[in-house]
Coordinates of C-alpha atoms and ligand atoms in Angstrom, one line a residue:
M1276 CA 0.0 0.0 0.0
S1277 CA 1.5 3.3 -1.0
N1278 CA 0.2 6.7 0.0
A1279 CA 0.2 9.8 -2.1
I1280 CA 1.9 11.7 0.7
T1281 CA 4.3 10.6 3.4
I1282 CA 4.3 12.4 6.7
S1283 CA 7.6 12.0 8.5
E1284 CA 7.1 12.5 12.2
V1285 CA 10.2 14.4 13.5
G1286 CA 8.9 15.3 17.0
P1287 CA 11.1 12.7 18.8
R1288 CA 14.1 14.4 17.3
D1289 CA 13.4 18.1 16.4
G1290 CA 10.8 18.6 19.0
L1291 CA 12.5 16.9 21.9
Q1292 CA 15.9 18.5 21.1
S1293 CA 14.4 21.9 21.3
I1294 CA 13.0 21.7 24.8
D1295 CA 14.7 21.4 28.2
Q1296 CA 12.8 18.5 29.6
I1297 CA 14.2 15.0 28.9
M1298 CA 11.5 12.6 27.9
P1299 CA 12.0 9.2 29.5
L1300 CA 12.8 6.3 27.2
A1301 CA 9.5 4.5 28.0
A1302 CA 7.5 7.5 26.9
K1303 CA 9.5 7.8 23.7
K1304 CA 8.7 4.2 22.9
A1305 CA 5.0 4.6 23.7
W1306 CA 4.9 7.7 21.5
I1307 CA 6.6 6.0 18.5
A1308 CA 4.5 2.9 18.9
A1309 CA 1.2 4.9 19.1
E1310 CA 2.0 7.0 16.0
A1311 CA 3.0 4.0 14.0
A1312 CA -0.2 2.3 15.0
A1313 CA -2.1 5.4 13.8
G1314 CA -0.5 4.8 10.4
V1315 CA 2.6 7.0 10.5
S1316 CA 5.1 5.2 8.3
E1317 CA 8.3 7.2 8.9
I1318 CA 9.5 8.6 12.2
E1319 CA 12.8 10.4 12.9
V1320 CA 13.4 8.9 16.3
G1321 CA 16.4 10.8 17.4
S1322 CA 19.9 12.1 16.6
F1323 CA 23.4 10.8 17.1
V1324 CA 25.0 13.9 18.6
P1325 CA 27.3 13.8 21.6
P1326 CA 25.1 13.4 24.8
S1327 CA 27.1 16.2 26.4
L1328 CA 25.5 18.6 23.8
L1329 CA 22.0 17.1 23.7
P1330 CA 21.2 15.0 26.7
Q1331 CA 17.7 14.7 25.3
M1332 CA 19.1 12.4 22.6
A1333 CA 21.4 10.3 24.8
D1334 CA 19.2 7.1 24.4
T1335 CA 18.8 7.3 20.6
A1336 CA 20.5 3.9 20.0
E1337 CA 17.9 2.3 22.3
V1338 CA 15.1 4.2 20.7
V1339 CA 16.2 3.0 17.2
A1340 CA 16.5 -0.6 18.5
F1341 CA 12.9 -0.4 19.8
A1342 CA 11.5 1.3 16.7
K1343 CA 13.1 -1.3 14.4
T1344 CA 10.8 -3.9 16.1
I1345 CA 7.7 -2.1 14.7
P1346 CA 6.7 -3.7 11.3
D1347 CA 6.8 -1.5 8.2
L1348 CA 8.1 1.6 10.1
D1349 CA 10.9 3.5 8.4
V1350 CA 13.3 4.5 11.2
A1351 CA 15.1 7.7 10.5
V1352 CA 17.8 9.5 12.5
L1353 CA 19.7 12.7 12.1
V1354 CA 23.5 12.7 12.2
P1355 CA 25.7 15.8 12.4
N1356 CA 28.8 14.1 11.0
F1357 CA 30.7 10.9 10.0
K1358 CA 31.0 9.7 13.6
G1359 CA 27.3 10.1 14.1
A1360 CA 26.7 8.2 10.8
E1361 CA 28.8 5.3 12.2
R1362 CA 26.7 5.2 15.3
A1363 CA 23.5 5.3 13.3
I1364 CA 24.5 2.4 11.1
A1365 CA 25.6 0.4 14.2
A1366 CA 22.2 1.0 15.7
G1367 CA 20.5 -0.2 12.5
A1368 CA 18.7 3.0 11.3
D1369 CA 16.8 2.7 8.0
K1370 CA 17.5 6.3 7.0
I1371 CA 20.2 8.8 8.0
S1372 CA 20.0 12.5 7.3
I1373 CA 22.8 15.0 7.7
P1374 CA 22.0 18.7 8.0
F1375 CA 23.9 20.9 5.6
S1376 CA 23.4 24.6 6.4
M1377 CA 23.1 26.7 3.3
S1378 CA 24.3 29.6 5.4
E1379 CA 28.1 29.2 5.9
T1380 CA 27.9 31.4 9.0
H1381 CA 25.3 29.1 10.5
S1382 CA 27.4 26.0 9.4
L1383 CA 30.5 27.4 11.2
N1384 CA 28.5 28.2 14.3
N1385 CA 26.5 25.0 14.4
L1386 CA 28.9 22.3 13.2
R1387 CA 32.2 24.3 13.0
K1388 CA 32.6 23.4 9.3
T1389 CA 32.9 25.4 6.1
H1390 CA 30.8 24.5 3.1
E1391 CA 33.8 22.8 1.6
Q1392 CA 34.4 20.7 4.8
M1393 CA 30.7 19.8 4.8
I1394 CA 30.9 18.4 1.3
E1395 CA 33.9 16.3 2.3
E1396 CA 31.9 15.0 5.3
I1397 CA 28.9 14.2 3.0
K1398 CA 31.3 12.3 0.7
A1399 CA 32.7 10.3 3.7
V1400 CA 29.3 9.4 4.9
A1401 CA 28.1 8.4 1.4
D1402 CA 31.2 6.1 1.1
L1403 CA 30.5 4.6 4.5
V1404 CA 26.9 4.0 3.5
A1405 CA 27.9 2.4 0.2
R1406 CA 30.3 0.0 2.0
Q1407 CA 27.4 -1.5 4.1
P1408 CA 25.9 -4.8 3.0
E1409 CA 22.8 -4.1 0.8
A1410 CA 20.4 -5.7 3.3
S1411 CA 21.4 -3.3 6.1
R1412 CA 22.4 -0.2 4.1
P1413 CA 20.5 2.9 5.2
Y1414 CA 19.0 5.5 2.9
F1415 CA 21.2 8.6 2.9
E1416 CA 19.6 12.0 2.7
V1417 CA 21.1 15.5 3.0
G1418 CA 18.9 18.2 4.6
L1419 CA 19.6 21.6 3.1
S1420 CA 19.0 23.6 6.2
T1421 CA 18.4 27.4 6.5
A1422 CA 17.5 27.1 2.8
F1423 CA 14.8 29.8 3.2
G1424 CA 16.8 32.2 5.3
C1425 CA 19.2 32.3 8.2
T1426 CA 19.0 34.2 11.5
M1427 CA 22.6 35.2 11.1
E1428 CA 22.9 35.9 7.3
G1429 CA 19.3 36.6 6.3
P1430 CA 18.3 35.5 2.8
I1431 CA 20.5 32.9 1.1
A1432 CA 21.1 33.3 -2.6
T1433 CA 19.2 30.7 -4.7
E1434 CA 22.3 30.2 -6.9
Q1435 CA 24.3 29.2 -3.8
I1436 CA 21.6 26.7 -2.7
V1437 CA 21.4 25.2 -6.2
R1438 CA 25.2 24.9 -6.3
L1439 CA 25.4 23.2 -2.9
A1440 CA 22.5 20.9 -3.8
E1441 CA 24.4 19.8 -6.9
Q1442 CA 27.5 19.3 -4.9
S1443 CA 25.7 17.2 -2.3
I1444 CA 24.3 14.9 -5.0
A1445 CA 27.7 14.6 -6.6
A1446 CA 29.2 13.8 -3.2
G1447 CA 26.8 10.8 -2.9
A1448 CA 23.6 12.0 -1.3
Q1449 CA 20.7 9.8 -2.5
E1450 CA 18.1 12.5 -1.9
L1451 CA 17.8 16.1 -0.6
C1452 CA 15.3 17.8 1.7
L1453 CA 14.8 21.5 1.8
S1454 CA 14.6 22.7 5.4
D1455 CA 13.0 25.9 6.7
T1456 CA 15.0 25.7 9.9
T1457 CA 14.1 29.3 10.8
G1458 CA 10.5 29.5 9.9
Y1459 CA 11.2 32.2 7.3
A1460 CA 9.6 30.4 4.2
N1461 CA 6.6 31.7 2.3
P1462 CA 4.6 29.8 -0.3
A1463 CA 5.9 31.7 -3.3
Q1464 CA 9.5 31.1 -2.1
V1465 CA 8.8 27.4 -1.6
R1466 CA 7.4 27.0 -5.1
D1467 CA 10.4 28.8 -6.6
L1468 CA 13.1 27.1 -4.7
V1469 CA 11.7 23.6 -5.0
K1470 CA 11.4 24.1 -8.8
R1471 CA 14.9 25.5 -9.1
V1472 CA 16.6 22.7 -7.1
K1473 CA 14.5 20.0 -8.7
S1474 CA 15.5 21.2 -12.2
A1475 CA 19.2 21.3 -11.1
V1476 CA 19.5 17.9 -9.4
G1477 CA 16.7 15.9 -11.0
D1478 CA 13.0 15.7 -10.1
D1479 CA 13.4 12.5 -8.1
K1480 CA 16.3 13.9 -6.0
L1481 CA 14.1 16.4 -4.1
N1482 CA 10.9 15.1 -2.6
S1483 CA 10.9 16.4 1.0
L1484 CA 10.2 19.6 2.9
H1485 CA 11.0 20.2 6.5
L1486 CA 8.9 23.1 7.7
H1487 CA 8.4 25.1 10.8
N1488 CA 5.3 27.1 11.8
T1489 CA 7.2 29.9 13.5
R1490 CA 5.2 32.6 11.6
G1491 CA 2.1 30.6 10.9
L1492 CA 2.9 29.9 7.3
G1493 CA 3.6 26.2 7.7
L1494 CA 0.5 24.7 6.1
A1495 CA 0.4 27.3 3.4
N1496 CA 4.0 26.2 2.6
V1497 CA 2.8 22.6 2.5
V1498 CA 0.2 23.4 -0.2
A1499 CA 2.8 25.3 -2.2
G1500 CA 5.1 22.2 -1.9
L1501 CA 2.2 19.9 -3.0
E1502 CA 1.8 22.0 -6.1
V1503 CA 5.4 21.5 -7.2
G1504 CA 5.6 17.8 -6.5
I1505 CA 6.8 17.4 -2.9
T1506 CA 5.6 14.1 -1.5
T1507 CA 7.2 14.0 2.0
F1508 CA 6.5 16.5 4.7
D1509 CA 8.2 16.6 8.1
A1510 CA 5.9 17.4 11.0
S1511 CA 5.8 17.2 14.8
L1512 CA 3.1 15.9 17.0
C1513 CA 1.6 18.8 19.0
G1514 CA 4.0 21.1 17.1
L1515 CA 6.5 20.3 19.9
G1516 CA 9.6 22.4 20.0
G1517 CA 9.0 26.1 19.9
C1518 CA 11.5 28.6 18.7
P1519 CA 14.1 30.4 20.9
F1520 CA 13.6 33.6 18.9
A1521 CA 9.8 33.7 19.0
P1522 CA 8.3 33.0 22.4
G1523 CA 4.9 31.4 22.1
A1524 CA 5.5 30.1 18.5
S1525 CA 5.2 26.4 17.8
G1526 CA 8.0 24.3 16.5
N1527 CA 7.6 22.2 13.4
I1528 CA 4.2 22.2 11.6
V1529 CA 1.7 20.2 13.7
T1530 CA 1.3 16.6 12.5
E1531 CA -2.4 16.5 13.5
D1532 CA -3.2 19.7 11.6
L1533 CA -1.3 18.5 8.5
V1534 CA -3.1 15.2 8.5
F1535 CA -6.4 17.0 8.9
M1536 CA -5.7 19.3 6.1
L1537 CA -4.5 16.6 3.7
S1538 CA -7.4 14.3 4.6
A1539 CA -9.9 17.1 4.1
M1540 CA -8.4 17.8 0.7
G1541 CA -8.7 14.2 -0.2
V1542 CA -5.0 13.6 -0.3
E1543 CA -4.0 10.1 0.9
T1544 CA -1.8 9.9 4.0
G1545 CA -2.7 6.5 5.4
I1546 CA -3.0 8.0 8.9
D1547 CA -6.1 7.7 11.1
L1548 CA -6.6 11.2 12.5
D1549 CA -8.6 10.1 15.6
A1550 CA -5.9 7.7 16.6
L1551 CA -3.3 10.3 16.0
L1552 CA -5.1 12.9 18.1
Q1553 CA -5.2 10.3 21.0
T1554 CA -1.4 10.0 21.0
R1555 CA -1.2 13.6 22.3
T1556 CA -2.0 12.3 25.8
I1557 CA 1.4 10.6 25.8
L1558 CA 3.1 13.9 25.4
A1559 CA 0.9 15.7 27.8
E1560 CA 1.7 13.1 30.5
A1561 CA 5.4 12.7 29.8
L1562 CA 6.2 16.5 29.4
P1563 CA 4.2 18.3 32.1
G1564 CA 3.9 22.0 31.6
E1565 CA 5.3 21.9 28.0
P1566 CA 3.2 23.9 25.5
L1567 CA 1.4 21.6 23.1
Y1568 CA 0.0 23.2 19.9
G1569 CA -2.6 22.1 17.4
F1570 CA -5.7 23.8 16.0
T1571 CA -7.5 20.6 15.2
A1572 CA -7.0 19.2 18.7
D1573 CA -8.3 22.5 20.2
A1574 CA -11.3 22.9 17.9
G1575 CA -12.1 19.2 17.2
V1576 CA -12.7 17.7 13.8
P1577 CA -15.6 19.2 11.8
L1578 CA -19.1 17.6 11.9
G1579 CA -19.2 14.9 9.3
F1580 CA -15.5 14.6 8.8
E1581 CA -14.5 11.0 8.4
S1582 CA -11.1 10.6 9.9
T1583 CA -10.5 7.1 8.5
Q1584 CA -11.6 7.9 5.0
N1585 CA -8.2 7.4 3.6
L1586 CA -7.8 4.0 5.3
K1587 CA -11.2 2.9 4.1
A1588 CA -10.5 4.0 0.5
H1589 CA -7.6 1.6 0.5
G1590 CA -9.6 -1.3 1.9
Ligands
LIG1205 ZN1 13.7 21.8 12.2

């Protein structure tokens, strides 16, 4: 069964790394299992960064091991570098994603690497991935972060993004994702940049968008992405995460609102919205006091809305 659109839940990584509370391992497992049961087919379950930097992610290897026991779930992780990729492969991740900041200032601040050094790192990770036995070889994606603007540099030139995208593919990335790390993107910009990058690297090499809802444009940006052939959208349950620069703003786009919108538009996601909404209680209980976002959860689904219409359509 294949769905028109894949929703990749990134809350266990992007959401949890952005808040101070550390979610207990048991709660992470319950969250991942519940979302998978609701029909979510890909979950970014953590990142392999040094625990001294992100104690929230210290148990990622155990989370991966658990998630791998769930049938048909694609288990994704983020890695900052080669060393992280080695740990991700040892843990058995299905997909590894390395963030590559289109802003060199951000890259130097965040990962202490120039663009040239990052391309070398991507090459090294691609070679490592290629050396793995086919049965256990992960899928390797490069996430072009700060692609829609940087808090330190402001707008990033499209020509620069296109060049770095081409270099990433040449270095061995199987696929790219455009990331609105800062929540700066608008729908016109999404349409334009997706088209430009797709035409440079090949239509099949860019299928994913990683969006934040910092300025309330997250779902508008999804619609723009749909119009230009994007088929995978990252989202976070309860919009977990927030933004250090915008108090009160949510983090990633809210998975529940995204599923509601796509289902209402008749776009196949394979996710049962009622079951998904119920998984919010896991976060509410495990992260006391943490702001949880979501218009659909607050307002309820509209009268007559059939949350399992997608599943029924598939039989
Ligand atoms: Zn993000």
